[in-house]
Structures are given as structure tokens and as C-alpha cells.
Amino acid sequence: MRKTHDIGFRNFLHQPFFKPSPNPRPFKAYSFVPFSPLAMLDPTILTIGGIVLGIAIIERVLERWGVIDLSDQFAKVMRFILPVTFYGALLYFFATFMF
């Protein structure tokens, strides 16, 4: 049976009656978000990103060289390819990511 201990209000405010235990108990921490930035290093996503980046660089080089017609054709194609590639890679990433 535990003993009860009366503490006055002034003593409660000014004296620490809580004594921490000498050996704190270990506890397990769990994460509900199993996300790692290293998961973005998927070879498929890196390959798709490299291809899109290469096409964008080719477009800029053609623009500098003065081949505006071909550069405009690349720009028209990229307006369609970039969003489709981004959402496709995002869908692929979440479909293959192990939760």
C-alpha cells in the first residue's frame, strides 16, 4: 500500500518533489513515415530525368546556334513530354515504393 503525502501549495511551487529515477527505461520509437531521400535514386527515374534534361540542353544549344525552327519544334514537343514524364515518373515512384 502506498503512503499519501500532503504537500502545501507553497511547497509545491518552490520545491521539486519529483525525483527522476536513476535508470530511465528505454522506449522504442516508431516512424509512420518510412520515406528516405535515397529512394529517389532509382535508376529508372534517373534515366528518365537524364533524357528529359538532355533534350532541354539540346534545345538550348540549337537556340544558341541560331536554328530557331528546330528549337521551336523541340519546345512544342517538350510542352507535352515534360508534364507526361513528370506525372509518369511520380506514379511509377509511388507504385514501386515499398511502404
JSON list of N, CA, C and O in Angstrom, two decimals, residues 50-96:
[
{"chain": "A", "resi": 50, "resn": "GLY", "atom": "N", "xyz": [17.37, 12.11, -66.87]},
{"chain": "A", "resi": 50, "resn": "GLY", "atom": "CA", "xyz": [18.53, 12.43, -67.72]},
{"chain": "A", "resi": 50, "resn": "GLY", "atom": "C", "xyz": [18.15, 12.65, -69.17]},
{"chain": "A", "resi": 50, "resn": "GLY", "atom": "O", "xyz": [18.68, 13.53, -69.84]},
{"chain": "A", "resi": 51, "resn": "ILE", "atom": "N", "xyz": [17.21, 11.85, -69.67]},
{"chain": "A", "resi": 51, "resn": "ILE", "atom": "CA", "xyz": [16.77, 12.01, -71.06]},
{"chain": "A", "resi": 51, "resn": "ILE", "atom": "C", "xyz": [16.06, 13.35, -71.23]},
{"chain": "A", "resi": 51, "resn": "ILE", "atom": "O", "xyz": [16.32, 14.09, -72.20]},
{"chain": "A", "resi": 52, "resn": "VAL", "atom": "N", "xyz": [15.17, 13.69, -70.30]},
{"chain": "A", "resi": 52, "resn": "VAL", "atom": "CA", "xyz": [14.45, 14.97, -70.39]},
{"chain": "A", "resi": 52, "resn": "VAL", "atom": "C", "xyz": [15.43, 16.14, -70.27]},
{"chain": "A", "resi": 52, "resn": "VAL", "atom": "O", "xyz": [15.34, 17.13, -71.01]},
{"chain": "A", "resi": 53, "resn": "LEU", "atom": "N", "xyz": [16.38, 16.04, -69.37]},
{"chain": "A", "resi": 53, "resn": "LEU", "atom": "CA", "xyz": [17.38, 17.10, -69.22]},
{"chain": "A", "resi": 53, "resn": "LEU", "atom": "C", "xyz": [18.25, 17.22, -70.47]},
{"chain": "A", "resi": 53, "resn": "LEU", "atom": "O", "xyz": [18.58, 18.33, -70.91]},
{"chain": "A", "resi": 54, "resn": "GLY", "atom": "N", "xyz": [18.60, 16.09, -71.08]},
{"chain": "A", "resi": 54, "resn": "GLY", "atom": "CA", "xyz": [19.38, 16.12, -72.32]},
{"chain": "A", "resi": 54, "resn": "GLY", "atom": "C", "xyz": [18.63, 16.79, -73.46]},
{"chain": "A", "resi": 54, "resn": "GLY", "atom": "O", "xyz": [19.21, 17.59, -74.22]},
{"chain": "A", "resi": 55, "resn": "ILE", "atom": "N", "xyz": [17.33, 16.52, -73.58]},
{"chain": "A", "resi": 55, "resn": "ILE", "atom": "CA", "xyz": [16.54, 17.16, -74.63]},
{"chain": "A", "resi": 55, "resn": "ILE", "atom": "C", "xyz": [16.46, 18.66, -74.39]},
{"chain": "A", "resi": 55, "resn": "ILE", "atom": "O", "xyz": [16.55, 19.47, -75.33]},
{"chain": "A", "resi": 56, "resn": "ALA", "atom": "N", "xyz": [16.31, 19.09, -73.13]},
{"chain": "A", "resi": 56, "resn": "ALA", "atom": "CA", "xyz": [16.26, 20.52, -72.82]},
{"chain": "A", "resi": 56, "resn": "ALA", "atom": "C", "xyz": [17.59, 21.20, -73.15]},
{"chain": "A", "resi": 56, "resn": "ALA", "atom": "O", "xyz": [17.61, 22.32, -73.67]},
{"chain": "A", "resi": 57, "resn": "ILE", "atom": "N", "xyz": [18.71, 20.52, -72.89]},
{"chain": "A", "resi": 57, "resn": "ILE", "atom": "CA", "xyz": [20.02, 21.10, -73.20]},
{"chain": "A", "resi": 57, "resn": "ILE", "atom": "C", "xyz": [20.20, 21.19, -74.72]},
{"chain": "A", "resi": 57, "resn": "ILE", "atom": "O", "xyz": [20.71, 22.19, -75.24]},
{"chain": "A", "resi": 58, "resn": "ILE", "atom": "N", "xyz": [19.77, 20.17, -75.45]},
{"chain": "A", "resi": 58, "resn": "ILE", "atom": "CA", "xyz": [19.85, 20.20, -76.91]},
{"chain": "A", "resi": 58, "resn": "ILE", "atom": "C", "xyz": [19.03, 21.37, -77.46]},
{"chain": "A", "resi": 58, "resn": "ILE", "atom": "O", "xyz": [19.47, 22.08, -78.38]},
{"chain": "A", "resi": 59, "resn": "GLU", "atom": "N", "xyz": [17.86, 21.60, -76.88]},
{"chain": "A", "resi": 59, "resn": "GLU", "atom": "CA", "xyz": [17.03, 22.72, -77.31]},
{"chain": "A", "resi": 59, "resn": "GLU", "atom": "C", "xyz": [17.74, 24.05, -77.12]},
{"chain": "A", "resi": 59, "resn": "GLU", "atom": "O", "xyz": [17.74, 24.92, -78.00]},
{"chain": "A", "resi": 60, "resn": "ARG", "atom": "N", "xyz": [18.39, 24.22, -75.97]},
{"chain": "A", "resi": 60, "resn": "ARG", "atom": "CA", "xyz": [19.11, 25.48, -75.70]},
{"chain": "A", "resi": 60, "resn": "ARG", "atom": "C", "xyz": [20.31, 25.65, -76.64]},
{"chain": "A", "resi": 60, "resn": "ARG", "atom": "O", "xyz": [20.61, 26.76, -77.09]},
{"chain": "A", "resi": 61, "resn": "VAL", "atom": "N", "xyz": [21.01, 24.56, -76.93]},
{"chain": "A", "resi": 61, "resn": "VAL", "atom": "CA", "xyz": [22.16, 24.64, -77.83]},
{"chain": "A", "resi": 61, "resn": "VAL", "atom": "C", "xyz": [21.70, 25.01, -79.24]},
{"chain": "A", "resi": 61, "resn": "VAL", "atom": "O", "xyz": [22.32, 25.85, -79.91]},
{"chain": "A", "resi": 62, "resn": "LEU", "atom": "N", "xyz": [20.61, 24.41, -79.70]},
{"chain": "A", "resi": 62, "resn": "LEU", "atom": "CA", "xyz": [20.09, 24.76, -81.03]},
{"chain": "A", "resi": 62, "resn": "LEU", "atom": "C", "xyz": [19.65, 26.22, -81.08]},
{"chain": "A", "resi": 62, "resn": "LEU", "atom": "O", "xyz": [19.82, 26.90, -82.11]},
{"chain": "A", "resi": 63, "resn": "GLU", "atom": "N", "xyz": [19.11, 26.71, -79.98]},
{"chain": "A", "resi": 63, "resn": "GLU", "atom": "CA", "xyz": [18.71, 28.12, -79.93]},
{"chain": "A", "resi": 63, "resn": "GLU", "atom": "C", "xyz": [19.92, 29.04, -80.02]},
{"chain": "A", "resi": 63, "resn": "GLU", "atom": "O", "xyz": [19.89, 30.07, -80.69]},
{"chain": "A", "resi": 64, "resn": "ARG", "atom": "N", "xyz": [21.02, 28.68, -79.36]},
{"chain": "A", "resi": 64, "resn": "ARG", "atom": "CA", "xyz": [22.25, 29.49, -79.43]},
{"chain": "A", "resi": 64, "resn": "ARG", "atom": "C", "xyz": [22.88, 29.47, -80.82]},
{"chain": "A", "resi": 64, "resn": "ARG", "atom": "O", "xyz": [23.48, 30.45, -81.25]},
{"chain": "A", "resi": 65, "resn": "TRP", "atom": "N", "xyz": [22.78, 28.32, -81.46]},
{"chain": "A", "resi": 65, "resn": "TRP", "atom": "CA", "xyz": [23.38, 28.20, -82.80]},
{"chain": "A", "resi": 65, "resn": "TRP", "atom": "C", "xyz": [22.55, 28.93, -83.85]},
{"chain": "A", "resi": 65, "resn": "TRP", "atom": "O", "xyz": [22.99, 29.05, -85.00]},
{"chain": "A", "resi": 66, "resn": "GLY", "atom": "N", "xyz": [21.35, 29.35, -83.50]},
{"chain": "A", "resi": 66, "resn": "GLY", "atom": "CA", "xyz": [20.53, 30.09, -84.44]},
{"chain": "A", "resi": 66, "resn": "GLY", "atom": "C", "xyz": [19.56, 29.23, -85.23]},
{"chain": "A", "resi": 66, "resn": "GLY", "atom": "O", "xyz": [18.95, 29.72, -86.19]},
{"chain": "A", "resi": 67, "resn": "VAL", "atom": "N", "xyz": [19.42, 27.98, -84.88]},
{"chain": "A", "resi": 67, "resn": "VAL", "atom": "CA", "xyz": [18.48, 27.10, -85.57]},
{"chain": "A", "resi": 67, "resn": "VAL", "atom": "C", "xyz": [17.14, 27.20, -84.83]},
{"chain": "A", "resi": 67, "resn": "VAL", "atom": "O", "xyz": [16.74, 26.31, -84.08]},
{"chain": "A", "resi": 68, "resn": "ILE", "atom": "N", "xyz": [16.46, 28.32, -85.06]},
{"chain": "A", "resi": 68, "resn": "ILE", "atom": "CA", "xyz": [15.26, 28.62, -84.29]},
{"chain": "A", "resi": 68, "resn": "ILE", "atom": "C", "xyz": [14.10, 27.69, -84.66]},
{"chain": "A", "resi": 68, "resn": "ILE", "atom": "O", "xyz": [13.31, 27.30, -83.79]},
{"chain": "A", "resi": 69, "resn": "ASP", "atom": "N", "xyz": [13.97, 27.32, -85.93]},
{"chain": "A", "resi": 69, "resn": "ASP", "atom": "CA", "xyz": [12.86, 26.46, -86.34]},
{"chain": "A", "resi": 69, "resn": "ASP", "atom": "C", "xyz": [12.92, 25.10, -85.64]},
{"chain": "A", "resi": 69, "resn": "ASP", "atom": "O", "xyz": [11.90, 24.61, -85.12]},
{"chain": "A", "resi": 70, "resn": "LEU", "atom": "N", "xyz": [14.10, 24.51, -85.63]},
{"chain": "A", "resi": 70, "resn": "LEU", "atom": "CA", "xyz": [14.25, 23.21, -84.97]},
{"chain": "A", "resi": 70, "resn": "LEU", "atom": "C", "xyz": [14.08, 23.35, -83.45]},
{"chain": "A", "resi": 70, "resn": "LEU", "atom": "O", "xyz": [13.49, 22.48, -82.81]},
{"chain": "A", "resi": 71, "resn": "SER", "atom": "N", "xyz": [14.56, 24.46, -82.92]},
{"chain": "A", "resi": 71, "resn": "SER", "atom": "CA", "xyz": [14.42, 24.71, -81.49]},
{"chain": "A", "resi": 71, "resn": "SER", "atom": "C", "xyz": [12.94, 24.87, -81.12]},
{"chain": "A", "resi": 71, "resn": "SER", "atom": "O", "xyz": [12.51, 24.39, -80.06]},
{"chain": "A", "resi": 72, "resn": "ASP", "atom": "N", "xyz": [12.16, 25.53, -81.96]},
{"chain": "A", "resi": 72, "resn": "ASP", "atom": "CA", "xyz": [10.72, 25.66, -81.71]},
{"chain": "A", "resi": 72, "resn": "ASP", "atom": "C", "xyz": [10.02, 24.31, -81.75]},
{"chain": "A", "resi": 72, "resn": "ASP", "atom": "O", "xyz": [9.08, 24.06, -80.97]},
{"chain": "A", "resi": 73, "resn": "GLN", "atom": "N", "xyz": [10.46, 23.45, -82.66]},
{"chain": "A", "resi": 73, "resn": "GLN", "atom": "CA", "xyz": [9.86, 22.11, -82.72]},
{"chain": "A", "resi": 73, "resn": "GLN", "atom": "C", "xyz": [10.15, 21.33, -81.43]},
{"chain": "A", "resi": 73, "resn": "GLN", "atom": "O", "xyz": [9.27, 20.65, -80.89]},
{"chain": "A", "resi": 74, "resn": "PHE", "atom": "N", "xyz": [11.39, 21.45, -80.93]},
{"chain": "A", "resi": 74, "resn": "PHE", "atom": "CA", "xyz": [11.72, 20.80, -79.65]},
{"chain": "A", "resi": 74, "resn": "PHE", "atom": "C", "xyz": [10.88, 21.39, -78.52]},
{"chain": "A", "resi": 74, "resn": "PHE", "atom": "O", "xyz": [10.41, 20.67, -77.64]},
{"chain": "A", "resi": 75, "resn": "ALA", "atom": "N", "xyz": [10.67, 22.70, -78.53]},
{"chain": "A", "resi": 75, "resn": "ALA", "atom": "CA", "xyz": [9.88, 23.34, -77.48]},
{"chain": "A", "resi": 75, "resn": "ALA", "atom": "C", "xyz": [8.43, 22.86, -77.50]},
{"chain": "A", "resi": 75, "resn": "ALA", "atom": "O", "xyz": [7.83, 22.63, -76.45]},
{"chain": "A", "resi": 76, "resn": "LYS", "atom": "N", "xyz": [7.86, 22.71, -78.69]},
{"chain": "A", "resi": 76, "resn": "LYS", "atom": "CA", "xyz": [6.48, 22.22, -78.80]},
{"chain": "A", "resi": 76, "resn": "LYS", "atom": "C", "xyz": [6.36, 20.79, -78.29]},
{"chain": "A", "resi": 76, "resn": "LYS", "atom": "O", "xyz": [5.40, 20.43, -77.61]},
{"chain": "A", "resi": 77, "resn": "VAL", "atom": "N", "xyz": [7.34, 19.98, -78.60]},
{"chain": "A", "resi": 77, "resn": "VAL", "atom": "CA", "xyz": [7.33, 18.59, -78.13]},
{"chain": "A", "resi": 77, "resn": "VAL", "atom": "C", "xyz": [7.51, 18.54, -76.61]},
{"chain": "A", "resi": 77, "resn": "VAL", "atom": "O", "xyz": [6.86, 17.77, -75.92]},
{"chain": "A", "resi": 78, "resn": "MET", "atom": "N", "xyz": [8.40, 19.39, -76.09]},
{"chain": "A", "resi": 78, "resn": "MET", "atom": "CA", "xyz": [8.67, 19.39, -74.65]},
{"chain": "A", "resi": 78, "resn": "MET", "atom": "C", "xyz": [7.48, 19.86, -73.83]},
{"chain": "A", "resi": 78, "resn": "MET", "atom": "O", "xyz": [7.32, 19.47, -72.68]},
{"chain": "A", "resi": 79, "resn": "ARG", "atom": "N", "xyz": [6.63, 20.71, -74.39]},
{"chain": "A", "resi": 79, "resn": "ARG", "atom": "CA", "xyz": [5.44, 21.17, -73.67]},
{"chain": "A", "resi": 79, "resn": "ARG", "atom": "C", "xyz": [4.51, 19.99, -73.37]},
{"chain": "A", "resi": 79, "resn": "ARG", "atom": "O", "xyz": [3.78, 20.02, -72.40]},
{"chain": "A", "resi": 80, "resn": "PHE", "atom": "N", "xyz": [4.55, 19.00, -74.20]},
{"chain": "A", "resi": 80, "resn": "PHE", "atom": "CA", "xyz": [3.73, 17.81, -73.96]},
{"chain": "A", "resi": 80, "resn": "PHE", "atom": "C", "xyz": [4.50, 16.76, -73.15]},
{"chain": "A", "resi": 80, "resn": "PHE", "atom": "O", "xyz": [3.96, 16.13, -72.24]},
{"chain": "A", "resi": 81, "resn": "ILE", "atom": "N", "xyz": [5.78, 16.57, -73.48]},
{"chain": "A", "resi": 81, "resn": "ILE", "atom": "CA", "xyz": [6.56, 15.50, -72.86]},
{"chain": "A", "resi": 81, "resn": "ILE", "atom": "C", "xyz": [6.87, 15.76, -71.39]},
{"chain": "A", "resi": 81, "resn": "ILE", "atom": "O", "xyz": [6.82, 14.84, -70.58]},
{"chain": "A", "resi": 82, "resn": "LEU", "atom": "N", "xyz": [7.19, 17.00, -71.03]},
{"chain": "A", "resi": 82, "resn": "LEU", "atom": "CA", "xyz": [7.58, 17.28, -69.64]},
{"chain": "A", "resi": 82, "resn": "LEU", "atom": "C", "xyz": [6.49, 16.94, -68.62]},
{"chain": "A", "resi": 82, "resn": "LEU", "atom": "O", "xyz": [6.77, 16.22, -67.66]},
{"chain": "A", "resi": 83, "resn": "PRO", "atom": "N", "xyz": [5.26, 17.41, -68.78]},
{"chain": "A", "resi": 83, "resn": "PRO", "atom": "CA", "xyz": [4.25, 17.03, -67.78]},
{"chain": "A", "resi": 83, "resn": "PRO", "atom": "C", "xyz": [3.94, 15.53, -67.78]},
{"chain": "A", "resi": 83, "resn": "PRO", "atom": "O", "xyz": [3.76, 14.93, -66.71]},
{"chain": "A", "resi": 84, "resn": "VAL", "atom": "N", "xyz": [3.88, 14.92, -68.96]},
{"chain": "A", "resi": 84, "resn": "VAL", "atom": "CA", "xyz": [3.60, 13.49, -69.02]},
{"chain": "A", "resi": 84, "resn": "VAL", "atom": "C", "xyz": [4.71, 12.70, -68.35]},
{"chain": "A", "resi": 84, "resn": "VAL", "atom": "O", "xyz": [4.47, 11.75, -67.59]},
{"chain": "A", "resi": 85, "resn": "THR", "atom": "N", "xyz": [5.95, 13.08, -68.60]},
{"chain": "A", "resi": 85, "resn": "THR", "atom": "CA", "xyz": [7.09, 12.39, -67.99]},
{"chain": "A", "resi": 85, "resn": "THR", "atom": "C", "xyz": [7.10, 12.58, -66.48]},
{"chain": "A", "resi": 85, "resn": "THR", "atom": "O", "xyz": [7.35, 11.64, -65.73]},
{"chain": "A", "resi": 86, "resn": "PHE", "atom": "N", "xyz": [6.84, 13.82, -66.03]},
{"chain": "A", "resi": 86, "resn": "PHE", "atom": "CA", "xyz": [6.85, 14.08, -64.59]},
{"chain": "A", "resi": 86, "resn": "PHE", "atom": "C", "xyz": [5.80, 13.26, -63.87]},
{"chain": "A", "resi": 86, "resn": "PHE", "atom": "O", "xyz": [6.09, 12.59, -62.88]},
{"chain": "A", "resi": 87, "resn": "TYR", "atom": "N", "xyz": [4.56, 13.30, -64.36]},
{"chain": "A", "resi": 87, "resn": "TYR", "atom": "CA", "xyz": [3.50, 12.57, -63.68]},
{"chain": "A", "resi": 87, "resn": "TYR", "atom": "C", "xyz": [3.67, 11.05, -63.84]},
{"chain": "A", "resi": 87, "resn": "TYR", "atom": "O", "xyz": [3.33, 10.29, -62.93]},
{"chain": "A", "resi": 88, "resn": "GLY", "atom": "N", "xyz": [4.22, 10.62, -64.95]},
{"chain": "A", "resi": 88, "resn": "GLY", "atom": "CA", "xyz": [4.51, 9.20, -65.11]},
{"chain": "A", "resi": 88, "resn": "GLY", "atom": "C", "xyz": [5.58, 8.72, -64.15]},
{"chain": "A", "resi": 88, "resn": "GLY", "atom": "O", "xyz": [5.45, 7.65, -63.54]},
{"chain": "A", "resi": 89, "resn": "ALA", "atom": "N", "xyz": [6.64, 9.51, -63.99]},
{"chain": "A", "resi": 89, "resn": "ALA", "atom": "CA", "xyz": [7.70, 9.13, -63.05]},
{"chain": "A", "resi": 89, "resn": "ALA", "atom": "C", "xyz": [7.20, 9.17, -61.61]},
{"chain": "A", "resi": 89, "resn": "ALA", "atom": "O", "xyz": [7.56, 8.33, -60.80]},
{"chain": "A", "resi": 90, "resn": "LEU", "atom": "N", "xyz": [6.34, 10.15, -61.31]},
{"chain": "A", "resi": 90, "resn": "LEU", "atom": "CA", "xyz": [5.78, 10.23, -59.97]},
{"chain": "A", "resi": 90, "resn": "LEU", "atom": "C", "xyz": [4.88, 9.03, -59.68]},
{"chain": "A", "resi": 90, "resn": "LEU", "atom": "O", "xyz": [4.96, 8.43, -58.60]},
{"chain": "A", "resi": 91, "resn": "LEU", "atom": "N", "xyz": [4.07, 8.65, -60.64]},
{"chain": "A", "resi": 91, "resn": "LEU", "atom": "CA", "xyz": [3.22, 7.49, -60.49]},
{"chain": "A", "resi": 91, "resn": "LEU", "atom": "C", "xyz": [4.05, 6.21, -60.36]},
{"chain": "A", "resi": 91, "resn": "LEU", "atom": "O", "xyz": [3.78, 5.36, -59.51]},
{"chain": "A", "resi": 92, "resn": "TYR", "atom": "N", "xyz": [5.11, 6.09, -61.16]},
{"chain": "A", "resi": 92, "resn": "TYR", "atom": "CA", "xyz": [6.00, 4.94, -61.08]},
{"chain": "A", "resi": 92, "resn": "TYR", "atom": "C", "xyz": [6.68, 4.86, -59.71]},
{"chain": "A", "resi": 92, "resn": "TYR", "atom": "O", "xyz": [6.80, 3.80, -59.12]},
{"chain": "A", "resi": 93, "resn": "PHE", "atom": "N", "xyz": [7.11, 6.03, -59.21]},
{"chain": "A", "resi": 93, "resn": "PHE", "atom": "CA", "xyz": [7.81, 6.08, -57.94]},
{"chain": "A", "resi": 93, "resn": "PHE", "atom": "C", "xyz": [6.90, 5.59, -56.80]},
{"chain": "A", "resi": 93, "resn": "PHE", "atom": "O", "xyz": [7.29, 4.77, -55.98]},
{"chain": "A", "resi": 94, "resn": "PHE", "atom": "N", "xyz": [5.67, 6.08, -56.79]},
{"chain": "A", "resi": 94, "resn": "PHE", "atom": "CA", "xyz": [4.76, 5.68, -55.70]},
{"chain": "A", "resi": 94, "resn": "PHE", "atom": "C", "xyz": [4.24, 4.26, -55.89]},
{"chain": "A", "resi": 94, "resn": "PHE", "atom": "O", "xyz": [3.88, 3.59, -54.92]},
{"chain": "A", "resi": 95, "resn": "ALA", "atom": "N", "xyz": [4.21, 3.78, -57.14]},
{"chain": "A", "resi": 95, "resn": "ALA", "atom": "CA", "xyz": [3.75, 2.40, -57.38]},
{"chain": "A", "resi": 95, "resn": "ALA", "atom": "C", "xyz": [4.82, 1.38, -56.95]},
{"chain": "A", "resi": 95, "resn": "ALA", "atom": "O", "xyz": [4.48, 0.29, -56.49]},
{"chain": "A", "resi": 96, "resn": "THR", "atom": "N", "xyz": [6.08, 1.73, -57.09]},
{"chain": "A", "resi": 96, "resn": "THR", "atom": "CA", "xyz": [7.15, 0.78, -56.74]},
{"chain": "A", "resi": 96, "resn": "THR", "atom": "C", "xyz": [7.75, 1.04, -55.37]},
{"chain": "A", "resi": 96, "resn": "THR", "atom": "O", "xyz": [8.57, 0.25, -54.92]}
]
